[in-house]
Coordinates of N, CA, C and O and ligand atoms in Angstrom, one line a residue:
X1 N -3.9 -20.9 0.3 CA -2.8 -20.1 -0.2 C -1.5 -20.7 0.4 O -1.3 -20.7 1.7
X2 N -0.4 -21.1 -0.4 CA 0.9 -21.5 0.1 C 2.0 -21.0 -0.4 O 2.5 -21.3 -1.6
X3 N 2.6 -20.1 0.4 CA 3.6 -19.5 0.4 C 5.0 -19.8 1.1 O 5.1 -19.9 2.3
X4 N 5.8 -20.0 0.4 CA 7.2 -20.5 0.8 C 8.2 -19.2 0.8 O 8.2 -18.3 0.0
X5 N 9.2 -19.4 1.9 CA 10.0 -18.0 2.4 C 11.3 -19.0 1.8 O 11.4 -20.2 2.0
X6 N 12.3 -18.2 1.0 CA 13.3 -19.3 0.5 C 14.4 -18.5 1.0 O 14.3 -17.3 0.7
X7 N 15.5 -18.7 1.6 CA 17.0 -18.1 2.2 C 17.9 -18.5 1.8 O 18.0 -19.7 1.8
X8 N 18.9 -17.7 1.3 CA 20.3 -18.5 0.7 C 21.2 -18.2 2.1 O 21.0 -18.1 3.3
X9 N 22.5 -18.1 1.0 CA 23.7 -18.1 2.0 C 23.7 -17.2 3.8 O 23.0 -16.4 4.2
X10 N 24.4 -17.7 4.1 CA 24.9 -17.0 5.5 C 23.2 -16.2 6.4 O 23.3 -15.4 7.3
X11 N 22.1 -16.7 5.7 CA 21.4 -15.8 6.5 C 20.4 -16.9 7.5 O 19.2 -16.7 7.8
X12 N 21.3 -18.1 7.9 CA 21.0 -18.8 8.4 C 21.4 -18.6 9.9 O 20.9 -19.3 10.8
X13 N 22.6 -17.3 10.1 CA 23.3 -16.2 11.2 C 22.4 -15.3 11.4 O 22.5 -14.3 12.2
X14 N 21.4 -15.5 10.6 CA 20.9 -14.3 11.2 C 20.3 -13.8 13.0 O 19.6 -14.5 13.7
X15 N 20.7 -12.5 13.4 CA 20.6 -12.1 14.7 C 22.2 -12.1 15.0 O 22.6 -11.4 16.0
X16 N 23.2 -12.9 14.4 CA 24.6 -12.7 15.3 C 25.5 -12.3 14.1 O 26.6 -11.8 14.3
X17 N 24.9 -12.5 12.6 CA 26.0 -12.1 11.4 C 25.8 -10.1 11.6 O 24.7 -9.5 12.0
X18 N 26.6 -9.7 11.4 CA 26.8 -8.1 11.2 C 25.3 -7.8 11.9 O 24.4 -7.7 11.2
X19 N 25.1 -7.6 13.3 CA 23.9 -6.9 13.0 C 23.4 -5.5 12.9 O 22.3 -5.0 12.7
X20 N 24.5 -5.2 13.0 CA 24.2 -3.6 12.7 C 23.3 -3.3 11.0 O 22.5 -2.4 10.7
X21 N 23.7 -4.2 10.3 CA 22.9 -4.6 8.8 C 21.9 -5.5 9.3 O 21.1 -4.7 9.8
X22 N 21.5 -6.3 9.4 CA 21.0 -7.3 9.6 C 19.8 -7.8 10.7 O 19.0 -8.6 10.5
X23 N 20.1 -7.1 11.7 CA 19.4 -6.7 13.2 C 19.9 -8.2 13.8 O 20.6 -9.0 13.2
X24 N 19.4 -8.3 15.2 CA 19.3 -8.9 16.2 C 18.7 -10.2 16.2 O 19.2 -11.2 16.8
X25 N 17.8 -10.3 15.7 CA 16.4 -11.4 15.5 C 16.8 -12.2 14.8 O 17.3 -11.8 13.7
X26 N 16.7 -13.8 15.2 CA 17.0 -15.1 14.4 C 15.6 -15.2 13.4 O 14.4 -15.1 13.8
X27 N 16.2 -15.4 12.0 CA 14.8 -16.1 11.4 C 13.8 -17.2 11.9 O 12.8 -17.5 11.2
X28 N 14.1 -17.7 12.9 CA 13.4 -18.5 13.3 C 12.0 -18.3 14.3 O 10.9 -18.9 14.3
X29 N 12.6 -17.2 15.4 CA 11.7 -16.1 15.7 C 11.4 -15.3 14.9 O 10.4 -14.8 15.4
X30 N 11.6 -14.7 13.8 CA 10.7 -14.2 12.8 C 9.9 -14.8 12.3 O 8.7 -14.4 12.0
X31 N 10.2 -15.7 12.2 CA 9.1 -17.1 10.8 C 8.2 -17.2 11.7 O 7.1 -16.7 11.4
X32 N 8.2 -17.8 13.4 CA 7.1 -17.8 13.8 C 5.9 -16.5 14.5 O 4.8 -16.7 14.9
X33 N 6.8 -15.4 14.3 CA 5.9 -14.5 14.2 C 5.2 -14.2 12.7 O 4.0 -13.9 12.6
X34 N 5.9 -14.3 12.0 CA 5.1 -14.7 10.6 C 3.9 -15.3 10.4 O 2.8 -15.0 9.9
X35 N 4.4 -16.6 11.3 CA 3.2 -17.6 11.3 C 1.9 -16.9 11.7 O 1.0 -16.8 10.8
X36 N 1.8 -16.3 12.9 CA 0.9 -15.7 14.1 C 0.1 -14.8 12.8 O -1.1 -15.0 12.6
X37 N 0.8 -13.7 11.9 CA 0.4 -12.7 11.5 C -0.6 -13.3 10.7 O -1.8 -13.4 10.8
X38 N 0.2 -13.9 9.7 CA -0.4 -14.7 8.5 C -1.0 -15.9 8.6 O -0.7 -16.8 7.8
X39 N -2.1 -16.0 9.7 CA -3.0 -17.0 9.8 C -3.5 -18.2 8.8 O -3.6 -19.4 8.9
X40 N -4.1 -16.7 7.5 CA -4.9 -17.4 6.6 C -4.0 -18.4 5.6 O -4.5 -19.2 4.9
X41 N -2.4 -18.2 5.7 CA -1.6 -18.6 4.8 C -0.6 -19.6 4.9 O -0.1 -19.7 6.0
X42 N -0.2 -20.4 4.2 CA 0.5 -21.5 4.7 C 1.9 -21.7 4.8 O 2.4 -22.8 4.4
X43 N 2.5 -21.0 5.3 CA 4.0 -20.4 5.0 C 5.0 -21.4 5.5 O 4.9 -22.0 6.6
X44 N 5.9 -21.6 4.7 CA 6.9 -22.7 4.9 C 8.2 -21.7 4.7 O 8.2 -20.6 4.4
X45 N 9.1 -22.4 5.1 CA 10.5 -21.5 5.0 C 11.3 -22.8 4.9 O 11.1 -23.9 5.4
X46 N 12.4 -22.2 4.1 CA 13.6 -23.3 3.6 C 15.1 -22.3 3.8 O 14.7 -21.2 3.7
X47 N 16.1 -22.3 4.0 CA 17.1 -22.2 4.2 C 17.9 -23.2 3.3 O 17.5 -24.4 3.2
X48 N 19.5 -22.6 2.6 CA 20.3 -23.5 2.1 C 21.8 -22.5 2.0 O 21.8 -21.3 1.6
X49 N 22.9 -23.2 2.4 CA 24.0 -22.1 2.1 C 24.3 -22.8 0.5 O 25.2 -22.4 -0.3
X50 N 23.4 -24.1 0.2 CA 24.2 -24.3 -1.4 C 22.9 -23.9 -2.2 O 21.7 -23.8 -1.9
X51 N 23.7 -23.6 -3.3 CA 23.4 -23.5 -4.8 C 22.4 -23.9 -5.1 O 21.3 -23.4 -5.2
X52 N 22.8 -25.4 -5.2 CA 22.1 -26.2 -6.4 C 21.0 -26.6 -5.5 O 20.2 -27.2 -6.1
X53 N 20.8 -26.5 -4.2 CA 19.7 -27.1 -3.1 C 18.7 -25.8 -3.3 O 17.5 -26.1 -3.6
X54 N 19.1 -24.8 -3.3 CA 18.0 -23.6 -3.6 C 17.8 -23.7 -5.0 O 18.1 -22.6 -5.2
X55 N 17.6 -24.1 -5.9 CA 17.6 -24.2 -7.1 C 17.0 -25.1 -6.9 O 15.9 -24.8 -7.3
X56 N 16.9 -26.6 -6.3 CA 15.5 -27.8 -6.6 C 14.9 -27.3 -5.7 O 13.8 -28.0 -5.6
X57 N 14.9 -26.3 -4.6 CA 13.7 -25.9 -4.0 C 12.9 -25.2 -5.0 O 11.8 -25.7 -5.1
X58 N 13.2 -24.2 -5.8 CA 12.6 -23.6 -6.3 C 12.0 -24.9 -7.3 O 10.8 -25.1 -7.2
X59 N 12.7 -25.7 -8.1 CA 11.7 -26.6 -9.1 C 10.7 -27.0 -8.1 O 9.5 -26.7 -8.3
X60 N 11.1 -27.7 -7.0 CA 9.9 -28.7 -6.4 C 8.4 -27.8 -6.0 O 7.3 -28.2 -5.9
X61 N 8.8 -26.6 -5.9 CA 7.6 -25.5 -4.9 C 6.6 -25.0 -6.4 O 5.3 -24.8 -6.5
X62 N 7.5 -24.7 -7.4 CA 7.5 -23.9 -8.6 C 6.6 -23.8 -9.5 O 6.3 -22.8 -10.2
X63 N 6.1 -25.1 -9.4 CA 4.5 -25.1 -10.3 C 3.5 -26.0 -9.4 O 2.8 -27.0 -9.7
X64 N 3.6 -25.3 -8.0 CA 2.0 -25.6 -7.2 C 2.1 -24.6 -6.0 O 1.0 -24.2 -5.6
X65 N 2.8 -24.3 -5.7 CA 3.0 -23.1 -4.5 C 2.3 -22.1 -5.3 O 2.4 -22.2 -6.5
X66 N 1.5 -21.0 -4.8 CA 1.2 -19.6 -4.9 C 2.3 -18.7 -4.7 O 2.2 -17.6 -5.4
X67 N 3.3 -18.8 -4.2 CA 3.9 -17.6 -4.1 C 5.7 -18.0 -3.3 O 6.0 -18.4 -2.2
X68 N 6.2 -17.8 -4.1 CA 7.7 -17.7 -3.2 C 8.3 -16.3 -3.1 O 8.3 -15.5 -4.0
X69 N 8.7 -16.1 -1.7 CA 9.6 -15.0 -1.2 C 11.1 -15.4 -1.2 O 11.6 -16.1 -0.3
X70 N 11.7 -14.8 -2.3 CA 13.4 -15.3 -2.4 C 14.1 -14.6 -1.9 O 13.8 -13.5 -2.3
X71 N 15.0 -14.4 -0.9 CA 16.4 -13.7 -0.8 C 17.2 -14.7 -1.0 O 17.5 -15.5 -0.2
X72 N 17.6 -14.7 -1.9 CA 18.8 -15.3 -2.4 C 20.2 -14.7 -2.0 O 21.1 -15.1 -2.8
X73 N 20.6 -13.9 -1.1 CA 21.3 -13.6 -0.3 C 22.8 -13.2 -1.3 O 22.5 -12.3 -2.0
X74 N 24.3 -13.6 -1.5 CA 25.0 -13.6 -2.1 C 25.0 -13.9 -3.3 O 25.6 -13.2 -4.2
X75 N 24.2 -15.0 -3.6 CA 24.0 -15.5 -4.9 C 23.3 -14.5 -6.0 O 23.5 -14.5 -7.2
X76 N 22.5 -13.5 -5.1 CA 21.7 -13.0 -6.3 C 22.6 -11.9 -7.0 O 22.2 -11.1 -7.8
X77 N 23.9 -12.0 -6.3 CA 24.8 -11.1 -7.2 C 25.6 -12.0 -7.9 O 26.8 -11.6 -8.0
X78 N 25.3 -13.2 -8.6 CA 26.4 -13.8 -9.1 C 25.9 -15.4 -9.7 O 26.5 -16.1 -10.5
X79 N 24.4 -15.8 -9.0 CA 24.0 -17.0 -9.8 C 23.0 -17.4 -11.1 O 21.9 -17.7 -10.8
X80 N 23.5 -17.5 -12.1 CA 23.1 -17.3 -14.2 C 22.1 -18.6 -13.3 O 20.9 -18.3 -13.4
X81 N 22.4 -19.8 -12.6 CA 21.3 -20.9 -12.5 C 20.4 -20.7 -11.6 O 19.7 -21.7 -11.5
X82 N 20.1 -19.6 -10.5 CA 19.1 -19.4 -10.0 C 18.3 -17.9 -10.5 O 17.2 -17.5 -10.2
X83 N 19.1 -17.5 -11.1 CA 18.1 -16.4 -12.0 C 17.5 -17.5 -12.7 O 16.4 -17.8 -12.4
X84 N 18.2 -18.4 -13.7 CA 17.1 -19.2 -14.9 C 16.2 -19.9 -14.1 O 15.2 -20.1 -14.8
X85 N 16.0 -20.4 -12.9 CA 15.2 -21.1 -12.1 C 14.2 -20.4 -12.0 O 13.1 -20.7 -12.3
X86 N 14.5 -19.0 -11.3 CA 13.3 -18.1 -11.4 C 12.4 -18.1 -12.5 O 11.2 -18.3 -12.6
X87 N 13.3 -17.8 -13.4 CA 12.3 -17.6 -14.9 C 11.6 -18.9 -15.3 O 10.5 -19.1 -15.9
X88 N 12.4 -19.6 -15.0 CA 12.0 -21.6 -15.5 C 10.2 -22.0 -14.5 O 9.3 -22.8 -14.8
X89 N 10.3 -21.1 -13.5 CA 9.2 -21.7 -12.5 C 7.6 -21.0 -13.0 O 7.5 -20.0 -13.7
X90 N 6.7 -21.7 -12.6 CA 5.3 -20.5 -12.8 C 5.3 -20.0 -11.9 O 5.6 -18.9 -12.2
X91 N 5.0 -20.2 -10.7 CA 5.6 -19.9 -9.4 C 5.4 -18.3 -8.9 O 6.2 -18.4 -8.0
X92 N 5.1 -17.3 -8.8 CA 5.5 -15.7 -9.0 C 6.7 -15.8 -7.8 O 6.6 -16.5 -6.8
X93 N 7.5 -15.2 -8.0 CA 8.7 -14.9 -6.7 C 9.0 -13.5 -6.6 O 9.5 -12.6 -7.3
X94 N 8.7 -13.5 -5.3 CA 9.0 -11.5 -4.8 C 10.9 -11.8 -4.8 O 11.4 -12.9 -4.5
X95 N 11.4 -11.1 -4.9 CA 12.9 -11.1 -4.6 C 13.0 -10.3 -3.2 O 12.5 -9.2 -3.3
X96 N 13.5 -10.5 -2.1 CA 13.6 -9.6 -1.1 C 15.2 -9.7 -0.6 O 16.0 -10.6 -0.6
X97 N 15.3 -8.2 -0.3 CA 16.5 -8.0 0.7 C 16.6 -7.3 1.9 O 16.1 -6.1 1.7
X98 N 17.2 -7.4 3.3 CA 16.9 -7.1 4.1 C 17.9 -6.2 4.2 O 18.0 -6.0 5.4
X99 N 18.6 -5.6 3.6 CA 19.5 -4.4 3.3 C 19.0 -3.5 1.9 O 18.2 -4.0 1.1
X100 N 19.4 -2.4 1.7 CA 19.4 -1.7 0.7 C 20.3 -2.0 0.3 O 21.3 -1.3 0.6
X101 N 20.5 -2.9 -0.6 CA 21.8 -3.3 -1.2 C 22.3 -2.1 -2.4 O 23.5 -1.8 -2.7
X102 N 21.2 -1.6 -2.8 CA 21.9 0.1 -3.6 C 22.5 1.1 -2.7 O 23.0 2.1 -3.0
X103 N 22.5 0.7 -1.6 CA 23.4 1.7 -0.5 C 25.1 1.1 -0.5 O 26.1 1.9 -0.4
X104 N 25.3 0.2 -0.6 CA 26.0 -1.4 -0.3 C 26.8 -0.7 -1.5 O 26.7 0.3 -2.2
X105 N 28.0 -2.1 -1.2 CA 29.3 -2.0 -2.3 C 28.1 -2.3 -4.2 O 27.0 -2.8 -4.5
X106 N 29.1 -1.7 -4.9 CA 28.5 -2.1 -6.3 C 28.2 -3.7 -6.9 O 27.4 -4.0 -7.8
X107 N 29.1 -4.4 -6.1 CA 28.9 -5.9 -6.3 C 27.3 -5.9 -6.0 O 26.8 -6.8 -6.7
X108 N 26.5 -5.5 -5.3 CA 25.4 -6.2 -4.4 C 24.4 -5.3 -5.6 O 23.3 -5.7 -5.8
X109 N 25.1 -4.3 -6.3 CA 24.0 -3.7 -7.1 C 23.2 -4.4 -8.6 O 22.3 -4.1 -9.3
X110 N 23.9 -5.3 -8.4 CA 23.2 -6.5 -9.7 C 22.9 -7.6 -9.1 O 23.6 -8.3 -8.3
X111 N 21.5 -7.9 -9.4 CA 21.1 -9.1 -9.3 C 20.5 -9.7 -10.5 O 19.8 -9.0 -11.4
X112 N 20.7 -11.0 -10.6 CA 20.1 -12.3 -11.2 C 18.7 -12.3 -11.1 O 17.9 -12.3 -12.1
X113 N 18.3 -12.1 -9.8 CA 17.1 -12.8 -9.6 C 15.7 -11.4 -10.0 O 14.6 -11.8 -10.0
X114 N 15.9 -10.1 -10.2 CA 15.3 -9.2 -11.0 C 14.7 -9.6 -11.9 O 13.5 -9.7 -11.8
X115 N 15.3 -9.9 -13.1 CA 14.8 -10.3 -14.4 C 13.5 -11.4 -14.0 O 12.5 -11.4 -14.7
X116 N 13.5 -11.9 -13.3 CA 12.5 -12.9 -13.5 C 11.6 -13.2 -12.2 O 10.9 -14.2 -12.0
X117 N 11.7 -11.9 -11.4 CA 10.7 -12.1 -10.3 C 9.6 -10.6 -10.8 O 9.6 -9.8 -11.7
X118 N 8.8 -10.9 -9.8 CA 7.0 -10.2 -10.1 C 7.7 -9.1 -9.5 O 7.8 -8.3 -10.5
X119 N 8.2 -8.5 -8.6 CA 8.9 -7.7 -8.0 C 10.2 -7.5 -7.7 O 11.1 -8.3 -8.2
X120 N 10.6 -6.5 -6.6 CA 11.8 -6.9 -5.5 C 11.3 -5.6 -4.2 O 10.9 -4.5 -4.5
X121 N 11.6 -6.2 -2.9 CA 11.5 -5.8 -2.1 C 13.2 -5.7 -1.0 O 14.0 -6.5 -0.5
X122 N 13.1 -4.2 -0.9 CA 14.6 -4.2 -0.5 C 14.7 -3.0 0.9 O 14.0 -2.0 0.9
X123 N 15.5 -3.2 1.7 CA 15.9 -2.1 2.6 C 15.2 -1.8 3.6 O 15.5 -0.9 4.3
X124 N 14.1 -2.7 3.7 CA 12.9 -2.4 5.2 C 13.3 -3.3 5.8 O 12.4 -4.2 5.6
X125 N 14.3 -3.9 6.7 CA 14.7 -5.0 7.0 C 13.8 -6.3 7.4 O 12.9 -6.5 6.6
X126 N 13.8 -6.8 8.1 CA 12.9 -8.0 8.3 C 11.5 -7.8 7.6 O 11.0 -8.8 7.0
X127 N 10.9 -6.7 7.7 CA 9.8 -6.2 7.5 C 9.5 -6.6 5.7 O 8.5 -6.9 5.2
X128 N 10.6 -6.4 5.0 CA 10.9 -6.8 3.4 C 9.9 -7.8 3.2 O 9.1 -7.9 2.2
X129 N 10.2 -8.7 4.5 CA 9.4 -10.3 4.0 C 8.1 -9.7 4.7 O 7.2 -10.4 4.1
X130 N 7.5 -9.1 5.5 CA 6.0 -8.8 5.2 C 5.4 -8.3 4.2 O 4.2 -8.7 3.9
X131 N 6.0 -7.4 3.7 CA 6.0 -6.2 2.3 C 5.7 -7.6 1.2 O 4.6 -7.9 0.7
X132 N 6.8 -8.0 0.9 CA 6.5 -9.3 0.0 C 5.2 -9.9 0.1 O 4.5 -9.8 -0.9
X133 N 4.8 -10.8 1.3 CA 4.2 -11.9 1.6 C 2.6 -10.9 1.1 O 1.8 -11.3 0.3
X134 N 2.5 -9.8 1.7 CA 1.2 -8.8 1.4 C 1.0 -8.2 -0.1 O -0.1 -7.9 -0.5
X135 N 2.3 -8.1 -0.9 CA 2.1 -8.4 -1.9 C 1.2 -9.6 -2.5 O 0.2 -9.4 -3.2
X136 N 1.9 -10.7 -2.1 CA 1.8 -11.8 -3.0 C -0.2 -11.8 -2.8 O -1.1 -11.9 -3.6
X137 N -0.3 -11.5 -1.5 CA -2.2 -11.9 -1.3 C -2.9 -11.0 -1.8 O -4.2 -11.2 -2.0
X138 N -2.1 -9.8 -2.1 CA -2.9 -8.8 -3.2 C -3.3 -9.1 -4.8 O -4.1 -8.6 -5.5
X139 N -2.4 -10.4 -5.0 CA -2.4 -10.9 -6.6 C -3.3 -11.3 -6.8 O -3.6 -11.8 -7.9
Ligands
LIG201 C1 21.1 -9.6 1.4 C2 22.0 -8.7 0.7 C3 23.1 -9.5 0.0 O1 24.0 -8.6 -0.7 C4 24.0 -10.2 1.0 O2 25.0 -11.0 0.3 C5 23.2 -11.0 1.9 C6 21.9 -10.5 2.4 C7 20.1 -8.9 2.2 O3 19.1 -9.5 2.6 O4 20.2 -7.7 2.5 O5 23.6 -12.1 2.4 O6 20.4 -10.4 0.5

């Protein structure tokens, strides 16, 4: 089973951007407690603050990965070519966010990447990406 964790913009701060949203904890100590949890699974994680780099992530993973977990971070309120990427891939992709973005300004209340993911997971902070990943091994 191979599962890839995909990160857009600015959540590469994570633990020092806003944390009162966001918490404390770098993704990078999360990912390896990920690792620990999810033994049976092969979890990769990718980070990009551009565009078009999350966008050939998704082609290259898209039709042989089992499962991608997207937070597409700002983008998913604003990018027509990584929603089509979602839909373009076989891939299944959980959408996750580590905010309730329906609590959030109205900008955050549309996303791109809905239409064309198996789900979306929102508002359990860090935990979103366990919720996802437990998803995906239920498929
Ligand atoms: C986010 C929510 C987005 O609105 C925001 O732009 C982010 C993070 C989240 O995980 O809560 O950067 O995707």
């Amino acid at each position: 089973m191979k599962i890839i964790i995909i990160n857009g913009p600015n959540l590469n701060l994570l633990g020092k951007r806003e944390p009162d949203v966001y918490g404390n904890q770098t993704f990078e100590d999360f990912f390896s407690q990920l690792q620990s949890r999810f033994k049976e699974v092969q979890l990769e994680y990718f980070q990009s603050n551009i565009e078009g780099e999350l966008i050939s992530k998704l082609h290259e993973v898209g039709f042989s990965y089992d499962g991608v977990v997207l937070n597409a971070a700002a983008y998913t309120h604003t990018s027509v070519g990584l929603g089509d990427a979602v839909k373009a891939i076989a891939t299944p992709v959980v959408e996750v966010h580590i905010s309730n973005t329906h609590k959030r300004e109205e900008f955050r209340h549309v996303s791109y990447i809905s239409p064309g993911a198996v789900g979306v997971i929102l508002g359990f902070g860090l935990q979103s990406y366990v919720l996802a990943i437990q998803s995906l091994l239920q498929k």
